[in-house]
């Protein structure tokens, strides 16, 4: 017999995020020292390796790299190394491996192989003593603490913040766009509570959810689909707003729930026409973000406004609460989704 209250770990970890952000910002100098070592090497290309939620964080870092550093960036396919044995020349390449646990064998192999082939390797993990940290030349500790719920929440958002601080410091920034994110995170969780409850009520009996975003918010849309699928077992699919109108919109109708991530900035502006189209097809649109009041939607979930490049760190917070609430409303336990483990070991 157990006294475990379903979802209590996930709820506590969501609520802990404002404090984690404040702590991480206080350690910005540690991350800046890693950034300085990277800047000295002057990489010409950035590769990012990750799995699961960390893959969405890596995509966020890809946008940061291409926009803020104006360097080409790409996402690694680990199987090219682990299954096919490819050995490309990686001199002048920065490889950033993102892993909450730092324990996935394929990411460990990719990192060790890339280092042997000339890449500057950096591990971004929540486990300072992990094998991945030992394999990489440099490391960044996201400092989220042990996460007991299977679904990643605090480790995901703190990884986003760590990646932003790293990229910003590489370009010589002072982290000012992220200043106050702890307080803004608390404000976002508070101001969005009523809308989150309404979103749970609206989505409780839905079977199919489509999530969408543009630019920096695309990783949030991808993470939203994953969270809804793994905690509530929904058929959730994410699309870039740029791709949604190229065919998938044909499947959108009045039975479709659409979660749109739209924050102030160019990415949010680019989503207006997309949401006009899906709203016009009768879809039930829930807009999440600091620009949610500026798009066609049936329900709007507010998020505190920030510079666009750090908006994903806050956007995901109410989405996590929606996933948590839906799992409970549908009779599940988001702390222990069926068939999932905290560390997935692939090769």
Short mmCIF file of C-alpha atoms in Angstrom, two decimals:
data_model
loop_
_atom_site.label_atom_id
_atom_site.label_comp_id
_atom_site.label_asym_id
_atom_site.label_seq_id
_atom_site.Cartn_x
_atom_site.Cartn_y
_atom_site.Cartn_z
CA UNK A 1 0.00 0.00 0.00
CA UNK A 2 1.30 3.47 -0.85
CA UNK A 3 0.49 6.94 0.41
CA UNK A 4 1.75 8.56 -2.77
CA UNK A 5 -0.55 11.30 -3.99
CA UNK A 6 -0.64 11.17 -7.81
CA UNK A 7 1.29 14.01 -9.41
CA UNK A 8 2.66 15.53 -6.23
CA UNK A 9 6.29 15.27 -7.32
CA UNK A 10 5.63 16.85 -10.71
CA UNK A 11 3.58 19.63 -9.08
CA UNK A 12 6.35 20.38 -6.59
CA UNK A 13 9.01 20.39 -9.28
CA UNK A 14 7.01 22.78 -11.46
CA UNK A 15 6.58 25.08 -8.49
CA UNK A 16 10.30 24.95 -7.68
CA UNK A 17 11.39 26.47 -11.00
CA UNK A 18 11.40 30.19 -10.04
CA UNK A 19 13.89 29.48 -7.24
CA UNK A 20 16.04 27.32 -9.52
CA UNK A 21 16.21 30.13 -12.08
CA UNK A 22 17.33 32.59 -9.40
CA UNK A 23 20.02 30.18 -8.20
CA UNK A 24 21.26 29.54 -11.73
CA UNK A 25 21.44 33.26 -12.51
CA UNK A 26 23.52 33.72 -9.37
CA UNK A 27 26.01 31.19 -10.84
CA UNK A 28 26.28 32.97 -14.18
CA UNK A 29 30.01 33.55 -13.66
CA UNK A 30 30.64 29.78 -13.67
CA UNK A 31 28.93 29.45 -17.03
CA UNK A 32 30.69 32.54 -18.35
CA UNK A 33 34.07 30.90 -17.62
CA UNK A 34 33.09 27.94 -19.81
CA UNK A 35 31.92 30.37 -22.47
CA UNK A 36 35.27 32.15 -22.36
CA UNK A 37 37.11 28.89 -23.05
CA UNK A 38 34.79 28.27 -26.01
CA UNK A 39 35.21 31.77 -27.40
CA UNK A 40 39.00 31.39 -27.30
CA UNK A 41 38.75 28.36 -29.59
CA UNK A 42 36.64 30.31 -32.13
CA UNK A 43 34.53 27.39 -33.41
CA UNK A 44 33.18 27.72 -36.95
CA UNK A 45 30.28 25.30 -36.54
CA UNK A 46 28.18 24.07 -33.62
CA UNK A 47 26.74 20.57 -33.29
CA UNK A 48 24.18 19.66 -30.62
CA UNK A 49 23.53 16.12 -29.38
CA UNK A 50 20.54 15.18 -27.22
CA UNK A 51 17.51 12.92 -26.77
CA UNK A 52 13.90 13.47 -25.64
CA UNK A 53 13.17 16.71 -23.79
CA UNK A 54 16.86 17.57 -24.00
CA UNK A 55 16.56 17.43 -27.79
CA UNK A 56 14.02 20.24 -27.60
CA UNK A 57 16.42 22.21 -25.40
CA UNK A 58 19.13 21.56 -28.00
CA UNK A 59 16.87 22.93 -30.74
CA UNK A 60 16.45 26.08 -28.63
CA UNK A 61 20.25 26.31 -28.43
CA UNK A 62 20.39 25.92 -32.22
CA UNK A 63 18.20 29.01 -32.64
CA UNK A 64 20.33 30.91 -30.12
CA UNK A 65 23.52 29.92 -31.91
CA UNK A 66 22.32 30.86 -35.37
CA UNK A 67 20.70 34.14 -34.33
CA UNK A 68 22.91 35.45 -31.52
CA UNK A 69 26.28 34.00 -32.57
CA UNK A 70 25.54 33.93 -36.31
CA UNK A 71 27.22 30.54 -36.53
CA UNK A 72 25.82 27.57 -38.44
CA UNK A 73 24.43 24.90 -36.15
CA UNK A 74 23.01 21.42 -36.53
CA UNK A 75 21.47 18.59 -34.52
CA UNK A 76 23.51 15.39 -34.38
CA UNK A 77 22.07 12.03 -35.45
CA UNK A 78 23.77 9.80 -32.84
CA UNK A 79 23.22 6.64 -34.86
CA UNK A 80 25.63 7.85 -37.55
CA UNK A 81 28.33 7.29 -34.95
CA UNK A 82 26.90 4.50 -32.78
CA UNK A 83 25.39 2.29 -35.50
CA UNK A 84 27.17 3.28 -38.69
CA UNK A 85 30.58 4.20 -37.34
CA UNK A 86 30.93 7.49 -39.22
CA UNK A 87 34.11 9.41 -38.32
CA UNK A 88 33.85 12.95 -39.78
CA UNK A 89 36.58 15.54 -39.30
CA UNK A 90 35.34 17.76 -36.45
CA UNK A 91 38.22 20.20 -36.11
CA UNK A 92 36.96 23.75 -35.40
CA UNK A 93 33.57 22.29 -34.36
CA UNK A 94 31.91 22.83 -30.98
CA UNK A 95 29.86 19.83 -29.84
CA UNK A 96 27.37 20.55 -27.06
CA UNK A 97 25.80 17.43 -25.57
CA UNK A 98 22.62 18.08 -23.61
CA UNK A 99 21.48 15.37 -21.20
CA UNK A 100 19.63 15.69 -17.91
CA UNK A 101 21.15 12.49 -16.52
CA UNK A 102 24.40 12.41 -18.46
CA UNK A 103 23.95 8.64 -18.61
CA UNK A 104 22.72 7.76 -22.10
CA UNK A 105 25.25 5.44 -23.77
CA UNK A 106 24.74 6.84 -27.26
CA UNK A 107 25.35 10.43 -26.16
CA UNK A 108 28.41 9.33 -24.22
CA UNK A 109 29.79 7.57 -27.31
CA UNK A 110 29.04 10.54 -29.56
CA UNK A 111 30.81 12.90 -27.19
CA UNK A 112 33.90 10.74 -26.74
CA UNK A 113 34.15 10.10 -30.47
CA UNK A 114 33.75 13.78 -31.35
CA UNK A 115 36.44 14.79 -28.88
CA UNK A 116 38.81 12.23 -30.39
CA UNK A 117 38.12 13.71 -33.84
CA UNK A 118 39.05 17.27 -32.87
CA UNK A 119 35.81 18.80 -31.58
CA UNK A 120 35.67 20.98 -28.50
CA UNK A 121 33.12 19.12 -26.37
CA UNK A 122 30.81 20.58 -23.73
CA UNK A 123 28.39 18.61 -21.55
CA UNK A 124 25.27 20.37 -20.25
CA UNK A 125 23.76 18.14 -17.58
CA UNK A 126 21.93 18.03 -14.28
CA UNK A 127 24.32 15.41 -12.90
CA UNK A 128 27.78 16.80 -12.23
CA UNK A 129 29.25 13.35 -11.52
CA UNK A 130 27.88 11.77 -14.72
CA UNK A 131 30.00 9.80 -17.22
CA UNK A 132 29.13 12.43 -19.83
CA UNK A 133 30.81 15.17 -17.83
CA UNK A 134 33.94 13.03 -17.62
CA UNK A 135 33.89 12.41 -21.38
CA UNK A 136 33.55 16.09 -22.34
CA UNK A 137 36.33 18.66 -22.13
CA UNK A 138 34.07 21.28 -20.52
CA UNK A 139 30.81 21.04 -18.58
CA UNK A 140 27.89 23.15 -17.40
CA UNK A 141 25.82 22.05 -14.38
CA UNK A 142 22.19 23.18 -14.73
CA UNK A 143 21.72 22.76 -10.96
CA UNK A 144 18.06 21.74 -10.89
CA UNK A 145 18.50 19.11 -8.18
CA UNK A 146 17.13 15.57 -8.22
CA UNK A 147 13.95 15.25 -10.26
CA UNK A 148 11.63 12.55 -8.90
CA UNK A 149 8.80 12.77 -11.41
CA UNK A 150 9.49 10.84 -14.61
CA UNK A 151 8.32 13.72 -16.83
CA UNK A 152 11.03 16.38 -17.02
CA UNK A 153 9.96 19.84 -15.86
CA UNK A 154 12.50 21.72 -13.78
CA UNK A 155 15.43 20.05 -15.53
CA UNK A 156 14.07 21.11 -18.93
CA UNK A 157 13.54 24.77 -18.09
CA UNK A 158 16.80 25.11 -16.18
CA UNK A 159 18.63 23.56 -19.13
CA UNK A 160 17.11 26.23 -21.37
CA UNK A 161 18.35 28.95 -19.03
CA UNK A 162 21.82 27.41 -18.77
CA UNK A 163 22.06 27.20 -22.57
CA UNK A 164 20.97 30.82 -22.94
CA UNK A 165 23.54 32.02 -20.40
CA UNK A 166 26.23 29.99 -22.16
CA UNK A 167 25.48 31.28 -25.66
CA UNK A 168 24.99 34.84 -24.45
CA UNK A 169 28.33 34.77 -22.63
CA UNK A 170 30.11 33.38 -25.71
CA UNK A 171 29.02 36.51 -27.60
CA UNK A 172 30.21 38.69 -24.71
CA UNK A 173 26.79 39.36 -23.22
CA UNK A 174 26.08 40.03 -19.56
CA UNK A 175 22.91 37.93 -19.21
CA UNK A 176 20.75 41.01 -18.81
CA UNK A 177 17.88 39.61 -20.91
CA UNK A 178 17.53 36.83 -18.32
CA UNK A 179 17.73 39.10 -15.27
CA UNK A 180 14.72 38.69 -13.00
CA UNK A 181 13.54 35.45 -14.61
CA UNK A 182 12.99 33.94 -11.18
CA UNK A 183 10.44 36.61 -10.30
CA UNK A 184 8.92 36.52 -13.79
CA UNK A 185 8.53 32.75 -13.53
CA UNK A 186 6.63 33.10 -10.26
CA UNK A 187 4.45 35.82 -11.79
CA UNK A 188 3.76 33.59 -14.82
CA UNK A 189 2.73 30.62 -12.69
CA UNK A 190 0.42 32.86 -10.65
CA UNK A 191 -1.17 34.83 -13.50
CA UNK A 192 -1.78 31.75 -15.65
CA UNK A 193 -3.41 29.57 -12.98
CA UNK A 194 -7.05 30.29 -13.88
CA UNK A 195 -6.47 29.89 -17.62
CA UNK A 196 -4.58 26.63 -17.02
CA UNK A 197 -7.54 25.27 -15.07
CA UNK A 198 -9.87 26.22 -17.93
CA UNK A 199 -7.54 24.59 -20.48
CA UNK A 200 -7.65 21.37 -18.45
CA UNK A 201 -11.43 21.53 -18.40
CA UNK A 202 -11.60 22.10 -22.17
CA UNK A 203 -9.08 19.42 -23.08
CA UNK A 204 -10.08 16.72 -20.59
CA UNK A 205 -11.97 14.60 -23.11
CA UNK A 206 -10.06 15.45 -26.27
CA UNK A 207 -8.20 12.68 -28.08
CA UNK A 208 -6.06 14.64 -30.53
CA UNK A 209 -3.94 17.72 -29.89
CA UNK A 210 -1.82 19.69 -32.31
CA UNK A 211 0.83 22.08 -30.97
CA UNK A 212 2.52 24.82 -32.95
CA UNK A 213 4.99 27.67 -32.68
CA UNK A 214 7.53 29.62 -34.72
CA UNK A 215 11.16 30.53 -34.15
CA UNK A 216 12.30 30.37 -30.54
CA UNK A 217 8.85 29.04 -29.55
CA UNK A 218 9.01 25.95 -31.76
CA UNK A 219 10.95 23.98 -29.11
CA UNK A 220 8.18 24.85 -26.64
CA UNK A 221 5.58 23.44 -29.02
CA UNK A 222 7.63 20.24 -29.38
CA UNK A 223 8.06 19.91 -25.62
CA UNK A 224 4.34 20.58 -25.11
CA UNK A 225 3.41 17.72 -27.44
CA UNK A 226 5.82 15.39 -25.65
CA UNK A 227 4.50 16.32 -22.20
CA UNK A 228 0.87 15.80 -23.26
CA UNK A 229 1.70 12.46 -24.87
CA UNK A 230 3.77 11.06 -22.01
CA UNK A 231 1.57 12.21 -19.10
CA UNK A 232 -1.97 12.10 -20.55
CA UNK A 233 -1.40 9.58 -23.38
CA UNK A 234 -2.88 12.01 -25.91
CA UNK A 235 -2.17 11.74 -29.61
CA UNK A 236 -0.17 14.98 -29.69
CA UNK A 237 1.77 16.23 -32.69
CA UNK A 238 3.90 19.37 -33.01
CA UNK A 239 4.35 21.41 -36.18
CA UNK A 240 6.21 24.57 -36.98
CA UNK A 241 3.72 27.24 -37.92
CA UNK A 242 5.64 27.49 -41.20
CA UNK A 243 4.85 23.85 -42.00
CA UNK A 244 1.34 23.64 -40.62
CA UNK A 245 -0.28 25.32 -43.63
CA UNK A 246 1.67 23.12 -46.09
CA UNK A 247 -0.64 20.13 -45.71
CA UNK A 248 -1.29 19.24 -42.05
CA UNK A 249 -3.96 21.95 -41.81
CA UNK A 250 -6.17 19.70 -43.94
CA UNK A 251 -6.59 17.47 -40.88
CA UNK A 252 -7.69 20.37 -38.67
CA UNK A 253 -11.40 20.61 -37.88
CA UNK A 254 -13.79 21.32 -35.00
CA UNK A 255 -12.62 18.14 -33.24
CA UNK A 256 -9.01 19.33 -33.17
CA UNK A 257 -7.48 20.97 -30.11
CA UNK A 258 -4.63 23.33 -30.98
CA UNK A 259 -2.13 24.58 -28.42
CA UNK A 260 -0.29 27.53 -29.94
CA UNK A 261 2.81 29.06 -28.37
CA UNK A 262 3.00 32.74 -29.22
CA UNK A 263 5.17 35.30 -27.47
CA UNK A 264 6.07 38.89 -28.25
CA UNK A 265 8.56 39.05 -31.09
CA UNK A 266 9.03 37.99 -34.68
CA UNK A 267 8.15 34.35 -34.08
CA UNK A 268 4.85 35.26 -32.47
CA UNK A 269 4.07 37.76 -35.21
CA UNK A 270 4.67 35.08 -37.84
CA UNK A 271 2.04 32.83 -36.24
CA UNK A 272 -0.91 35.22 -36.70
CA UNK A 273 -1.95 34.07 -40.17
CA UNK A 274 -1.54 30.42 -39.20
CA UNK A 275 -3.85 30.75 -36.22
CA UNK A 276 -6.37 32.74 -38.25
CA UNK A 277 -6.50 29.76 -40.62
CA UNK A 278 -6.88 27.02 -38.01
CA UNK A 279 -9.32 29.08 -35.96
CA UNK A 280 -11.34 29.62 -39.13
CA UNK A 281 -11.54 25.85 -39.60
CA UNK A 282 -13.28 25.54 -36.24
CA UNK A 283 -10.35 24.25 -34.19
CA UNK A 284 -10.36 24.93 -30.46
CA UNK A 285 -7.25 27.09 -30.08
CA UNK A 286 -5.55 27.67 -26.74
CA UNK A 287 -2.82 30.32 -27.09
CA UNK A 288 0.03 30.32 -24.57
CA UNK A 289 2.52 33.18 -24.35
CA UNK A 290 3.07 36.87 -23.81
CA UNK A 291 1.35 37.65 -27.14
CA UNK A 292 -1.56 35.25 -26.59
CA UNK A 293 -4.00 38.18 -26.46
CA UNK A 294 -3.04 39.22 -30.00
CA UNK A 295 -4.00 36.05 -31.91
CA UNK A 296 -7.17 34.20 -32.86
CA UNK A 297 -7.92 31.83 -29.97
CA UNK A 298 -10.76 30.53 -27.82
CA UNK A 299 -8.64 30.65 -24.66
CA UNK A 300 -5.53 32.64 -23.80
CA UNK A 301 -2.91 31.63 -21.22
CA UNK A 302 -0.80 34.64 -20.21
CA UNK A 303 2.97 34.57 -19.76
CA UNK A 304 5.15 37.43 -18.50
CA UNK A 305 6.79 39.32 -21.38
CA UNK A 306 10.55 39.12 -21.87
CA UNK A 307 13.07 39.46 -24.67
CA UNK A 308 12.05 36.93 -27.32
CA UNK A 309 15.21 34.83 -26.99
CA UNK A 310 14.43 33.92 -23.36
CA UNK A 311 10.64 33.58 -23.72
CA UNK A 312 10.77 29.74 -24.02
CA UNK A 313 12.06 29.54 -20.44
CA UNK A 314 8.74 30.97 -19.23
CA UNK A 315 6.37 29.69 -21.95
CA UNK A 316 6.82 26.09 -20.88
CA UNK A 317 5.70 26.69 -17.28
CA UNK A 318 1.91 26.87 -17.84
CA UNK A 319 2.20 24.11 -20.44
CA UNK A 320 3.70 21.82 -17.79
CA UNK A 321 0.80 22.63 -15.49
CA UNK A 322 -1.71 21.89 -18.26
CA UNK A 323 -0.06 18.49 -18.81
CA UNK A 324 -0.08 17.80 -15.07
CA UNK A 325 -3.72 18.81 -14.67
CA UNK A 326 -4.87 16.82 -17.69
CA UNK A 327 -3.11 13.68 -16.50
CA UNK A 328 -4.90 13.88 -13.16
CA UNK A 329 -8.26 14.75 -14.75
CA UNK A 330 -7.96 11.73 -17.03
CA UNK A 331 -7.20 9.40 -14.12
CA UNK A 332 -3.44 9.10 -14.54
CA UNK A 333 -0.39 9.74 -12.40
CA UNK A 334 1.99 12.17 -14.12
CA UNK A 335 4.74 11.19 -11.68
CA UNK A 336 4.78 7.66 -13.10
CA UNK A 337 3.55 7.47 -16.71
CA UNK A 338 3.11 3.93 -17.92
CA UNK A 339 6.07 2.35 -19.70
CA UNK A 340 8.53 5.22 -19.04
CA UNK A 341 11.79 5.42 -17.10
CA UNK A 342 13.74 8.45 -15.99
CA UNK A 343 16.84 7.47 -17.98
CA UNK A 344 16.42 6.01 -21.46
CA UNK A 345 19.45 3.97 -22.54
CA UNK A 346 19.81 3.85 -26.30
CA UNK A 347 22.69 3.27 -28.62
#
